[in-house]
XYZ file of C-alpha atoms in Angstrom:
705
model
C -62.454 93.343 119.130
C -65.374 92.629 116.688
C -63.658 91.212 114.100
C -66.122 88.421 113.027
C -67.709 87.903 109.069
C -64.918 90.516 107.855
C -61.082 89.478 105.978
C -58.715 91.014 108.055
C -55.407 91.691 107.183
C -52.718 92.518 109.977
C -49.026 93.397 108.136
C -46.553 94.426 110.340
C -43.953 96.518 108.066
C -40.641 96.771 109.998
C -38.609 98.230 107.402
C -40.864 101.376 107.320
C -40.738 101.481 111.314
C -37.025 101.182 111.420
C -36.553 104.365 109.445
C -38.117 106.624 112.340
C -36.982 104.484 115.066
C -33.287 103.368 116.088
C -33.549 99.514 118.648
C -30.270 98.919 120.357
C -31.023 95.769 122.175
C -34.393 96.368 122.508
C -36.036 93.006 121.198
C -39.360 93.807 118.895
C -42.209 91.314 119.425
C -45.090 91.010 117.544
C -48.773 89.655 118.291
C -51.658 89.270 116.079
C -54.544 87.258 117.164
C -57.387 86.253 114.324
C -61.067 84.839 114.970
C -63.180 84.569 111.991
C -63.417 83.440 108.139
C -61.084 83.372 105.827
C -58.669 84.686 108.147
C -55.074 86.235 106.682
C -51.628 86.973 108.445
C -48.822 88.920 106.581
C -46.012 89.203 109.397
C -42.627 90.479 107.966
C -40.125 91.229 110.522
C -36.404 93.199 109.441
C -33.574 93.005 112.296
C -32.494 91.241 115.609
C -34.674 89.164 117.928
C -37.040 89.501 116.380
C -40.834 87.664 117.488
C -43.856 86.883 115.968
C -46.793 85.341 117.033
C -49.827 84.604 115.008
C -52.968 83.018 116.631
C -55.787 82.405 113.562
C -59.129 80.680 114.745
C -61.830 79.599 111.632
C -61.594 78.589 107.916
C -59.726 80.164 105.591
C -56.599 80.313 107.817
C -53.493 81.989 106.139
C -50.544 82.706 107.657
C -46.862 84.054 106.340
C -44.259 84.937 108.364
C -40.934 86.208 107.156
C -37.821 87.426 109.604
C -34.248 88.455 108.382
C -31.651 89.078 111.127
C -30.415 87.342 113.989
C -33.114 85.464 117.072
C -35.977 85.399 115.279
C -38.595 83.393 116.170
C -42.068 82.926 115.446
C -45.206 80.760 116.967
C -47.681 80.677 114.712
C -51.574 77.838 116.174
C -54.079 77.720 113.501
C -57.466 75.864 114.964
C -60.738 75.608 112.108
C -60.270 74.332 108.500
C -58.626 74.663 105.548
C -54.999 76.127 107.418
C -52.360 77.241 105.434
C -48.764 78.667 106.930
C -45.486 79.744 105.769
C -42.886 80.705 107.982
C -39.323 82.024 106.402
C -36.927 82.672 108.715
C -32.965 84.067 107.763
C -30.245 84.567 110.659
C -29.222 83.509 113.614
C -30.620 81.182 116.390
C -33.862 80.854 114.286
C -36.685 79.299 116.048
C -39.941 78.054 114.495
C -43.407 76.710 115.929
C -46.602 76.166 113.545
C -49.875 74.402 115.312
C -52.605 73.244 113.404
C -55.704 71.679 114.472
C -58.209 70.802 111.605
C -59.093 69.915 107.952
C -56.785 70.307 105.381
C -53.883 71.346 106.988
C -50.756 72.398 105.561
C -47.568 73.877 106.702
C -44.174 75.222 104.910
C -41.031 76.556 107.585
C -38.215 77.207 105.691
C -35.110 78.912 107.556
C -31.322 79.582 106.579
C -28.468 79.330 108.615
C -27.119 79.208 111.811
C -29.220 77.953 115.376
C -32.108 76.294 112.827
C -35.414 74.734 115.019
C -37.958 73.757 114.272
C -41.545 71.740 115.048
C -45.056 71.287 113.225
C -47.857 69.366 114.668
C -50.390 69.236 113.236
C -53.508 67.175 114.954
C -57.312 66.117 114.830
C -56.840 65.319 111.426
C -58.039 65.316 107.586
C -55.404 66.745 104.864
C -52.243 67.023 107.203
C -49.384 68.111 104.650
C -45.785 69.215 106.185
C -42.836 71.216 104.812
C -39.477 72.210 106.997
C -36.363 72.788 105.100
C -33.950 74.280 107.403
C -31.421 75.270 103.964
C -32.204 77.056 100.226
C -34.924 80.055 99.317
C -34.211 80.653 95.531
C -36.761 81.634 92.973
C -35.725 84.669 93.920
C -35.028 85.493 97.697
C -31.581 84.108 96.546
C -29.266 81.645 99.099
C -29.489 78.410 97.792
C -28.634 76.011 100.539
C -26.826 76.010 103.940
C -28.643 75.244 107.353
C -26.209 75.334 110.884
C -27.511 73.150 114.086
C -30.185 71.862 112.448
C -33.779 70.074 114.615
C -36.760 69.867 113.108
C -39.717 67.738 114.906
C -42.806 67.247 112.948
C -45.804 65.244 114.257
C -49.023 64.544 112.305
C -52.416 62.805 113.956
C -54.853 62.036 111.168
C -55.631 61.614 107.595
C -53.732 61.595 104.326
C -50.795 62.701 106.034
C -47.812 64.140 104.619
C -44.077 65.327 106.131
C -40.927 66.354 103.941
C -38.368 67.465 106.073
C -34.366 68.688 103.804
C -32.361 69.752 106.577
C -29.076 71.077 103.989
C -25.466 71.813 102.853
C -22.814 69.696 101.478
C -21.406 71.631 98.507
C -21.137 75.122 100.297
C -19.514 72.578 103.386
C -22.737 73.881 105.761
C -25.053 71.587 107.156
C -24.023 70.807 110.871
C -26.002 69.027 113.302
C -29.379 67.784 111.443
C -31.696 66.601 113.266
C -35.262 65.000 112.563
C -37.766 63.171 114.010
C -41.775 62.722 111.799
C -44.502 60.638 113.754
C -47.529 60.219 112.149
C -50.183 58.077 113.488
C -53.456 57.071 111.212
C -54.290 57.072 107.467
C -52.136 57.362 104.439
C -49.077 58.335 106.068
C -46.276 59.395 104.024
C -42.861 60.805 105.469
C -39.169 61.869 103.262
C -36.250 62.929 105.306
C -33.533 63.968 103.284
C -30.172 65.656 105.650
C -27.519 66.178 103.555
C -24.102 66.963 105.669
C -23.187 66.681 109.223
C -24.286 65.123 112.679
C -27.251 63.601 110.599
C -29.655 61.303 112.667
C -32.930 60.656 111.502
C -35.977 59.262 113.640
C -39.617 58.238 111.665
C -42.308 56.301 113.727
C -45.586 55.857 111.714
C -48.523 53.413 112.901
C -51.166 53.016 110.508
C -52.581 53.043 107.257
C -50.617 53.592 103.772
C -47.171 53.903 105.923
C -44.618 55.030 103.466
C -41.048 56.232 104.437
C -38.083 57.254 102.779
C -35.093 58.729 104.086
C -31.587 59.706 102.440
C -28.698 61.006 104.426
C -25.965 61.688 102.381
C -22.817 62.748 104.233
C -20.997 62.536 107.700
C -22.093 60.526 111.110
C -25.553 59.527 109.677
C -27.731 57.568 112.155
C -31.438 56.476 111.182
C -34.299 54.607 113.003
C -37.351 54.201 111.548
C -40.766 51.944 113.080
C -43.698 51.241 111.146
C -46.445 49.858 112.896
C -49.717 48.891 110.404
C -50.835 48.310 106.816
C -49.136 49.176 104.124
C -45.953 49.609 105.346
C -42.430 50.588 103.017
C -39.544 52.353 104.154
C -36.082 52.937 102.165
C -33.132 54.059 103.369
C -30.237 55.189 101.538
C -26.992 56.639 103.743
C -24.490 57.709 101.790
C -21.072 57.979 103.457
C -19.463 58.466 106.631
C -20.439 56.521 110.091
C -23.541 54.852 108.819
C -26.334 52.904 111.023
C -29.594 52.303 110.595
C -32.718 50.256 112.489
C -36.387 49.586 110.631
C -38.733 47.693 112.589
C -41.685 47.052 110.582
C -44.594 44.674 112.126
C -47.906 44.295 110.548
C -49.169 44.233 106.857
C -47.439 44.207 103.328
C -43.860 44.956 104.670
C -41.582 46.155 102.211
C -37.569 47.352 103.720
C -34.779 48.455 101.994
C -31.103 49.486 103.064
C -28.669 50.769 101.006
C -25.805 52.033 102.189
C -22.987 53.187 99.882
C -19.257 53.490 99.058
C -17.665 53.823 102.395
C -17.538 53.643 106.353
C -18.734 52.554 109.441
C -21.962 50.711 107.507
C -24.534 48.632 110.167
C -28.180 47.686 109.328
C -30.387 46.091 111.217
C -34.234 45.504 109.786
C -36.995 43.280 111.352
C -40.332 42.672 109.505
C -42.904 41.172 111.284
C -45.782 39.964 109.846
C -47.505 39.258 105.665
C -45.951 40.379 102.804
C -42.735 41.147 103.673
C -39.884 41.421 101.693
C -36.061 43.264 102.050
C -33.357 44.711 100.460
C -30.617 45.458 101.959
C -27.004 46.995 99.816
C -23.707 48.075 101.473
C -21.222 49.226 99.570
C -17.909 49.843 101.271
C -15.846 49.463 104.714
C -17.333 48.281 108.398
C -20.593 46.322 106.780
C -22.697 44.379 109.160
C -27.010 43.370 108.419
C -29.133 41.243 110.373
C -32.444 40.556 108.969
C -35.264 39.547 110.719
C -38.640 38.377 109.346
C -41.587 36.469 111.301
C -44.415 35.021 109.374
C -45.864 35.358 106.083
C -44.430 36.203 102.726
C -40.709 36.720 103.927
C -38.217 37.268 101.479
C -34.488 38.741 101.877
C -31.110 39.947 100.265
C -28.176 40.895 101.267
C -25.416 42.546 99.615
C -22.303 43.632 100.691
C -19.378 44.372 98.458
C -15.532 45.389 99.986
C -14.177 44.805 103.442
C -15.440 43.429 106.784
C -18.845 42.062 105.808
C -20.825 40.209 108.646
C -24.404 39.296 108.111
C -27.069 37.089 109.938
C -30.413 36.952 108.390
C -33.405 34.858 111.197
C -36.233 33.870 109.128
C -39.368 32.050 111.098
C -42.657 31.172 109.219
C -44.070 30.648 105.947
C -42.621 30.937 102.207
C -39.207 32.303 103.047
C -36.451 33.015 100.913
C -33.077 34.810 101.992
C -30.202 35.040 99.509
C -26.565 37.314 100.639
C -23.826 37.455 98.313
C -20.553 39.253 99.904
C -17.147 40.191 98.265
C -13.737 40.626 99.777
C -12.517 41.052 103.106
C -13.425 39.262 106.474
C -16.901 37.617 105.075
C -19.229 35.822 107.695
C -22.916 34.940 106.750
C -25.372 32.959 109.370
C -29.069 32.370 108.088
C -31.258 30.894 109.749
C -34.696 29.309 108.583
C -37.544 27.811 110.317
C -40.828 26.446 109.000
C -42.517 26.096 105.410
C -40.847 26.637 101.642
C -37.213 27.354 103.323
C -34.114 28.328 100.633
C -30.990 30.009 100.848
C -28.404 31.627 98.929
C -25.113 32.040 100.336
C -22.438 33.236 97.869
C -19.380 34.496 99.479
C -17.537 36.745 96.407
C -13.810 36.693 95.600
C -12.094 35.919 98.555
C -10.733 36.413 102.482
C -12.180 35.334 105.142
C -15.099 33.472 104.401
C -17.619 31.464 106.942
C -21.460 30.265 106.442
C -23.131 28.701 108.525
C -27.095 27.857 107.081
C -29.974 26.048 109.203
C -32.740 25.016 107.761
C -35.290 23.321 110.147
C -38.692 22.233 108.292
C -40.330 21.646 104.937
C -39.207 22.273 101.783
C -35.450 23.232 102.612
C -32.852 24.146 100.317
C -29.761 25.550 100.370
C -26.600 26.804 97.947
C -23.643 28.281 99.849
C -20.749 28.745 96.846
C -17.334 30.163 99.135
C -14.810 31.774 96.546
C -10.822 32.127 98.116
C -8.742 31.755 101.170
C -10.060 30.489 105.083
C -13.672 29.393 103.470
C -15.534 27.159 105.877
C -19.091 26.271 105.979
C -22.118 24.166 107.977
C -25.414 23.605 106.832
C -27.943 21.894 109.227
C -31.202 20.811 107.725
C -33.551 19.414 110.015
C -36.665 17.538 108.283
C -38.816 17.350 105.368
C -37.375 18.108 101.403
C -33.850 19.070 102.400
C -30.890 19.566 100.148
C -27.953 21.156 100.116
C -25.042 22.419 98.149
C -22.103 23.646 99.073
C -18.519 24.488 96.792
C -15.140 25.995 98.038
C -12.843 26.455 95.551
C -9.213 27.727 97.003
C -7.871 27.351 100.056
C -8.489 26.440 104.036
C -11.995 24.647 103.199
C -14.106 22.756 105.299
C -17.935 21.528 105.046
C -19.772 20.357 107.168
C -23.720 19.015 106.025
C -25.652 17.599 108.444
C -29.140 16.366 107.249
C -31.377 14.730 109.445
C -35.102 13.129 107.851
C -36.877 13.118 105.103
C -35.541 13.250 101.201
C -32.203 14.525 102.596
C -29.621 15.422 99.456
C -26.299 16.632 99.522
C -23.318 17.241 97.127
C -20.187 19.911 98.622
C -17.501 20.380 96.329
C -14.203 21.349 97.089
C -11.563 22.358 94.844
C -7.889 23.327 95.836
C -5.590 23.446 99.289
C -7.298 21.709 102.973
C -10.444 20.448 101.928
C -12.632 18.445 104.487
C -16.108 17.593 104.208
C -18.438 15.535 106.286
C -22.436 15.007 105.595
C -24.204 12.688 107.833
C -27.835 11.538 107.142
C -29.497 10.153 109.213
C -32.077 7.758 110.358
C -34.863 7.244 107.480
C -34.635 9.803 105.064
C -33.844 9.110 101.191
C -30.564 10.203 101.643
C -28.317 10.935 99.350
C -24.732 12.468 99.199
C -22.451 13.302 96.579
C -18.912 14.608 97.573
C -15.817 15.581 95.020
C -12.639 16.973 96.500
C -9.811 18.494 94.028
C -6.501 18.923 95.302
C -5.022 18.602 98.316
C -5.334 17.483 102.206
C -8.347 15.875 101.165
C -10.247 13.903 103.282
C -14.106 13.136 103.416
C -16.391 11.451 105.562
C -19.686 10.285 104.909
C -22.349 8.919 106.924
C -25.880 7.492 105.889
C -27.805 5.324 108.444
C -31.018 5.357 107.534
C -33.476 5.213 104.310
C -32.779 5.220 100.707
C -28.894 5.768 101.256
C -26.837 5.994 98.378
C -23.147 8.070 98.073
C -20.360 8.519 95.955
C -17.163 10.464 96.754
C -14.263 10.824 94.093
C -11.148 12.563 95.484
C -7.935 13.514 93.209
C -5.232 14.345 94.167
C -2.852 15.152 97.222
C -3.330 13.414 100.722
C -7.039 11.123 100.163
C -8.139 10.078 102.961
C -12.212 8.331 103.473
C -14.721 7.527 105.506
C -17.820 6.115 103.964
C -20.490 4.333 106.363
C -24.197 3.228 105.989
C -26.244 1.439 108.409
C -29.437 0.658 107.170
C -32.168 0.073 104.006
C -30.911 0.662 100.495
C -27.169 1.375 100.765
C -24.576 2.435 97.840
C -21.576 3.559 97.601
C -19.331 4.567 95.073
C -15.500 6.230 96.058
C -12.767 6.795 93.842
C -9.299 8.211 94.879
C -6.889 8.788 91.918
C -3.586 9.891 92.691
C -1.613 10.454 96.007
C -1.462 8.669 99.625
C -4.940 6.985 99.074
C -6.898 5.780 101.981
C -10.787 4.238 102.477
C -13.157 2.897 104.700
C -15.812 1.798 104.077
C -18.392 -0.438 106.714
C -21.985 -0.517 106.128
C -24.303 -2.994 107.964
C -27.824 -4.119 106.671
C -30.080 -4.264 103.548
C -28.724 -3.969 99.974
C -25.253 -3.359 100.569
C -22.893 -2.337 97.677
C -19.856 -0.543 98.029
C -16.991 0.347 94.722
C -13.738 1.778 95.488
C -11.508 2.855 92.525
C -7.806 4.153 94.364
C -5.128 4.512 91.271
C -2.307 5.873 92.692
C 0.588 6.472 95.004
C -0.020 4.826 98.342
C -3.207 2.514 98.425
C -5.431 1.095 100.847
C -8.891 0.109 101.173
C -10.932 -1.523 104.034
C -14.630 -2.464 103.178
C -16.846 -4.012 105.860
C -20.723 -4.927 105.100
C -22.306 -7.151 107.982
C -25.717 -8.556 105.918
C -27.454 -8.752 103.489
C -27.657 -8.553 99.840
C -23.579 -7.333 100.190
C -20.729 -7.299 97.113
C -17.500 -5.032 97.528
C -15.070 -4.353 95.006
C -11.828 -2.798 95.473
C -10.118 -1.810 92.678
C -6.455 -0.575 93.253
C -4.393 0.699 89.665
C -5.173 1.005 86.069
C -4.958 4.185 83.503
C -1.558 3.310 82.132
C -1.016 0.999 85.468
C -0.442 3.090 88.589
C -0.810 1.745 91.525
C 1.835 1.726 94.233
C 2.026 0.421 97.855
C -1.443 -1.794 97.960
C -3.441 -3.237 100.138
C -7.024 -4.220 100.096
C -9.404 -6.106 103.331
C -12.654 -6.648 103.338
C -15.083 -8.672 104.790
C -18.598 -9.327 104.779
C -20.469 -11.527 107.322
C -23.649 -12.507 105.743
C -25.573 -13.168 103.013
C -25.469 -13.183 99.346
C -21.864 -12.203 99.558
C -19.407 -11.203 96.550
C -16.570 -9.648 97.050
C -13.619 -8.409 94.056
C -10.366 -6.788 94.840
C -8.453 -6.402 91.258
C -4.958 -4.478 91.886
C -4.060 -4.176 88.065
C -1.149 -3.580 85.953
C -0.968 -5.420 82.188
C 2.767 -5.701 83.279
C 5.332 -3.283 83.247
C 4.804 -0.706 86.412
C 1.697 -0.929 88.440
C -0.057 -2.813 90.884
C 3.306 -2.966 93.669
C 4.255 -3.941 96.838
C 0.462 -5.809 97.129
C -1.840 -7.263 99.302
C -5.343 -8.195 99.709
C -7.180 -10.046 102.098
C -10.971 -10.957 101.881
C -13.289 -12.536 104.751
C -16.578 -14.003 104.003
C -18.775 -15.682 106.937
C -21.870 -16.939 105.050
C -24.355 -17.184 102.804
C -23.531 -17.059 98.721
C -20.164 -16.367 98.943
C -17.439 -16.042 96.477
C -14.659 -14.021 96.431
C -12.151 -12.765 93.605
C -8.662 -11.286 93.695
C -6.439 -9.977 90.750
C -2.636 -8.689 91.252
C -0.663 -8.233 88.795
C 2.905 -6.774 89.821
C 5.351 -7.158 92.008
C 5.625 -8.342 95.910
C 1.717 -10.012 95.517
C -0.046 -11.666 99.376
C -3.705 -12.464 98.414
C -5.423 -14.158 101.919
C -8.835 -15.206 101.344
C -10.985 -17.148 104.037
C -14.668 -18.232 103.572
C -16.766 -20.020 106.003
C -20.089 -21.057 105.187
C -22.610 -21.128 102.454
C -21.844 -21.536 98.592
C -17.964 -20.861 98.638
C -16.174 -20.512 95.585
C -13.046 -17.985 95.532
C -10.423 -17.249 92.452
C -6.818 -15.793 92.773
C -4.677 -14.896 90.023
C -1.247 -13.253 90.571
C 1.111 -12.641 87.781
C 4.336 -11.759 88.342
C 7.198 -11.652 91.454
C 6.801 -12.792 95.214
C 3.330 -14.069 94.826
C 2.054 -16.126 97.934
C -1.647 -17.110 98.005
C -3.852 -18.697 100.766
C -7.708 -19.766 100.545
C -9.035 -21.310 103.669
C -13.177 -22.358 102.724
C -14.803 -24.540 105.399
C -17.807 -25.339 104.469
C -20.423 -25.885 101.920
C -20.135 -25.653 97.649
C -16.345 -25.022 97.787
C -14.203 -24.325 94.983
C -10.788 -22.657 94.619
C -9.245 -22.085 92.169
C -5.488 -20.138 92.017
C -3.521 -19.367 89.198
C 0.317 -18.061 89.838
C 2.573 -17.038 87.363
C 5.529 -16.031 87.380
C 8.222 -16.137 89.534
C 8.419 -16.709 93.915
C 4.891 -18.453 93.878
C 3.493 -20.080 97.122
C -0.135 -21.356 97.204
C -1.834 -23.120 99.957
C -5.978 -24.371 99.527
C -7.358 -26.152 102.136
C -11.263 -27.168 101.903
C -13.136 -28.308 104.796
C -16.318 -30.440 104.444
C -19.025 -30.138 101.358
C -19.002 -30.363 97.478
C -14.252 -29.178 97.401
C -12.762 -28.836 94.393
C -9.341 -26.982 93.993
C -7.490 -26.346 91.203
C -3.806 -24.620 91.458
C -1.489 -23.410 88.513
C 1.473 -22.223 89.118
C 4.443 -21.414 85.798
C 8.047 -20.554 86.574
C 9.742 -19.708 89.410
C 9.784 -21.084 92.667
C 7.012 -23.258 93.022
C 5.214 -24.564 96.061
C 1.448 -26.107 96.768
C 0.223 -27.514 99.788
C -4.001 -28.766 98.921
C -5.340 -30.387 101.399
C -9.005 -30.846 101.429
C -10.777 -32.785 104.442
C -14.457 -34.008 103.545
C -17.592 -35.085 100.836
C -16.523 -34.424 97.677
C -13.219 -33.735 96.553
C -11.065 -33.231 93.853
C -7.665 -31.234 93.209
C -5.825 -30.714 90.512
C -2.240 -28.808 90.845
C 0.134 -28.040 87.814
C 3.590 -26.769 87.828
C 5.867 -25.610 85.426
C 9.063 -24.970 85.396
C 12.236 -24.552 88.306
C 11.367 -25.552 92.197
C 8.512 -26.846 92.210
C 6.388 -29.364 94.963
C 3.553 -29.807 95.214
C 1.729 -31.819 98.616
C -2.398 -32.866 98.449
C -4.113 -34.829 100.942
C -7.334 -35.339 100.668
C -9.658 -37.296 103.426
C -12.955 -38.233 103.143
C -15.246 -39.547 100.486
C -15.018 -39.072 96.909
C -11.017 -38.404 96.628
C -9.453 -37.260 93.095
C -6.350 -35.719 92.657
C -4.614 -34.937 89.357
C -0.925 -33.480 89.830
C 1.265 -32.254 86.522
C 4.912 -31.163 87.237
C 7.836 -30.534 84.152
C 10.377 -29.179 84.631
C 13.528 -28.304 87.387
C 13.187 -29.841 91.212
C 9.922 -31.210 91.048
C 8.439 -33.417 93.743
C 5.054 -34.430 94.410
C 2.858 -36.221 98.067
C -0.494 -36.550 97.099
C -2.301 -38.768 100.086
C -5.629 -39.938 100.407
C -7.755 -41.568 102.842
């Protein structure tokens, strides 16, 4: 057969042939082999068990196969340049294979209804393009959409690859067992797969150059897998209903990924991007969401937003300009973000309600984290290890718990909890520019803050119910400011060294505050009561050991209600001590003990069962006690140094006992009315005493040696 340099048109028309011959179960097979330039082949088959084989070699190959009937099969092979192939089969048990090798490859397959299968293989390079649609045919061969046990396999090798596969139907309720696999190797890859109804599954793998892949599956058992290895990768997968699952993995260059699985059923999504311009966006709308994003290097970014039902999300970013944003709405929310190095940033919002939990872990460089949780069983843990850390947590309703632990560099933390079982613990450690701010509003509040070294500052405000707080600051520029407003308040502050300051203000209910500071520029202050005189079972203890100590306790009422079952005890041992205690209503007791250096103490108790005891041992002692009305009692004993004492008692069961032992003693006691008694004993040096008693059962004894 010598057909060179001639155009050949081979057309087998079985319609006219079947008028003359009756075929029963016999298979009709047509084969055409063409070797030339500008080859054209038309095959038109009508009937059952049709088979077609077309082989074209040369340039300008063109093949057109149309089979109508059952058990159709078509096989087209084109080698050379400028290939073009169209296969159209309608009926049952369709199958089609197209192989194009050479340049300007092009292929188009359309199969409608029943057991469709299509394989397209284009390789050897240049402008490949392929389109497989199993279902549809229109304009105007009619049958618009359908398809059945669809399967499609496209593989393209090099240069300007492009592939579109559409396997239909949904509105005619036929689409059936869709499956598609596309593999493109090099150059300007592009792939688009759309499967509309039934057991959808799709796999796309692209290797090099300008990869893009777009998969959309609309109904039933969707699944999708994509893998792109190098260059300008981009992936978009959108699956709408039923058992979604999708996995995308991109390795190098300008990765972008986007995944949307929408209004219902078993969503699951996983995306892994490894290097360069990574950023990704996942939205899953309804039912059993789960999302995992892992990005490893370069310009990372990520976003996950899951709306209603069993949300879970985990984001891991390892290096470079990381960022992450997760927003989850209602039902069993859970989020876990881990960022390791460079410009880390994370924002988790769990909106609305249900079993919220969030865990953010940031390792190094410019960390930041904001978590906001809204309602139900909230829990949050943020752990930042190094560099410019910063964390903000806000929890609003139900079983709140927050734990932030920051280690070194510019730590900062702000936690705000609003209602129900609040509990917060912030630890900032070992020399960073620590700063912490916790505010708790209502119900079972507890807050523990521990700052260990650096420019520590801490402020906690607790508002109502079973407040309790524990602040410990160990070294450097310590400062603490605590305010507990109402209900079962308790507070404990412990500071070891450097520029310590501590303030506690408790307004009402079962107040208690303890503060102990050990060294350097100590100052401590406790205020119980006020703002219209609240306070109740007060108790305050402050112990400071060395350096520029000062301590104040005020248990306040401007008479009337306030203060209540008061008790104050302050002990300062060395250096520039000064104490002031003030109690105004009900069962007061105040005890002050200062050991050495520039001691000074003041005491004021106003109405009811007062008692005051002051003991100062050495150096510039001074004491001043004023007691106002009813069961007074005061004892001052100063041991050595520039002693001086002044006690003033007015009406009630006054008693005063002052004993000063050595150095420049001086005492002044004045008692006004009722069961007065005073005893002053001063032992050595410049003693001087003055006692003035006015009414009722006065007694006075002064002995100076």
